[in-house]
Tab-separated table of C-alpha atoms in Angstrom:
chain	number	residue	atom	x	y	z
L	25	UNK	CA	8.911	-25.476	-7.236
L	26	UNK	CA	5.958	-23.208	-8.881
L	27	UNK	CA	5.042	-19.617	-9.250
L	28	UNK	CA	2.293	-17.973	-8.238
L	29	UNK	CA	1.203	-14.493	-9.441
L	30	UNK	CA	-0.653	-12.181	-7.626
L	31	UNK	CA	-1.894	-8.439	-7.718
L	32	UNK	CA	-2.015	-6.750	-4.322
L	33	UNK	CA	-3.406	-3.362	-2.429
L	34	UNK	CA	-0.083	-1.320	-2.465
L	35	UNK	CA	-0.902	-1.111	1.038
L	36	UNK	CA	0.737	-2.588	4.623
L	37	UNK	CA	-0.306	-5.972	5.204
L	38	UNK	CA	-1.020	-7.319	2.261
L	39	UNK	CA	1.887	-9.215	1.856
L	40	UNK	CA	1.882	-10.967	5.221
L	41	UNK	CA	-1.796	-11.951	4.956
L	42	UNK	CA	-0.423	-13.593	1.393
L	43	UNK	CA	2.533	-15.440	3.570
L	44	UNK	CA	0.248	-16.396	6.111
L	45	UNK	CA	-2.129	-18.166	3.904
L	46	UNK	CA	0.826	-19.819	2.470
L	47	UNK	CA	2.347	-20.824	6.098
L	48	UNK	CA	-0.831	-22.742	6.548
L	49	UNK	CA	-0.873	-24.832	3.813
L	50	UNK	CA	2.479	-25.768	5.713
L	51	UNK	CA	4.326	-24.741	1.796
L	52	UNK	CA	7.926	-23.315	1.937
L	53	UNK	CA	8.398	-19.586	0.200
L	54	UNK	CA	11.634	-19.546	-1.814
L	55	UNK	CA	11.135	-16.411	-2.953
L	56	UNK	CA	9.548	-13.473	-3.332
L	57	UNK	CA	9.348	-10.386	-6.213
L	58	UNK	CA	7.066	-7.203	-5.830
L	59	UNK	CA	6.889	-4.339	-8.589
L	60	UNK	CA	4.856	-1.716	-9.237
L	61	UNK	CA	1.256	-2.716	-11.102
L	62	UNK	CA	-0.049	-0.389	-13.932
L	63	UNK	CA	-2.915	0.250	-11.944
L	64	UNK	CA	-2.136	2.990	-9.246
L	65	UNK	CA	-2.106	1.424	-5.709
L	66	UNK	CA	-1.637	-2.128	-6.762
L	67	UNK	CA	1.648	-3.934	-6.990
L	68	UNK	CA	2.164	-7.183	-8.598
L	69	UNK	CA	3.782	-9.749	-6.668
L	70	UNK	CA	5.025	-13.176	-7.766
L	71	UNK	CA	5.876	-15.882	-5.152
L	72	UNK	CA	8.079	-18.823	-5.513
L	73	UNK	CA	7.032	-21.587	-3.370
L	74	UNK	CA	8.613	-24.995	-2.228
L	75	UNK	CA	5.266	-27.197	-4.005
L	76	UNK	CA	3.961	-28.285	-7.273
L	77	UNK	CA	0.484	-28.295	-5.650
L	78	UNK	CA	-0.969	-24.938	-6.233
L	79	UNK	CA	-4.426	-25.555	-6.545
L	80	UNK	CA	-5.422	-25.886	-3.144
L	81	UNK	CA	-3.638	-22.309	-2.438
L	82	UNK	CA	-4.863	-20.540	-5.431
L	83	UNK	CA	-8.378	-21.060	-4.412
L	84	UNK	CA	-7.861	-20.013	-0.769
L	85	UNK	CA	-5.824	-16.764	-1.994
L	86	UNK	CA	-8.589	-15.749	-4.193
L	87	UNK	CA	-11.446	-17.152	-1.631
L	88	UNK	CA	-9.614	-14.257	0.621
L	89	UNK	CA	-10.135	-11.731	-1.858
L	90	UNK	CA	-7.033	-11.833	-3.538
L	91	UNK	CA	-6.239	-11.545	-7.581
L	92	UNK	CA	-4.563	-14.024	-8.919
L	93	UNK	CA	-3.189	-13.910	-11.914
């Protein structure tokens, strides 16, 4: 398994747009942490995922918009 880090809008949907990405690349989510980001309305969120192959993922996530960390 491998880790990925992200920081997110502390706002609804983020998280499922995340998952979604993830469900395509056809990758299994083990699990999954949020907690509140030093910068107001952002929480940091760090995934566990069923892969060693990140790369592919990473790129998409922040192709999206997404910080990755």
């Amino acid at each position: 398994s491998a880790r990925i880090e992200l920081i997110l809008d502390d706002k609804p949907g983020q998280l499922a747009e995340v998952t979604k990405l993830i469900k395509n690349h056809n990758v299994n989510i083990l699990s999954v942490v949020t907690l509140k980001a030093p910068t107001p309305g952002k929480r940091n969120c760090v995934l566990r995922l069923k892969t060693t192959e990140l790369e592919a993922i990473k790129k998409e996530l922040a192709g999206q918009g997404f910080q990755v960390i």
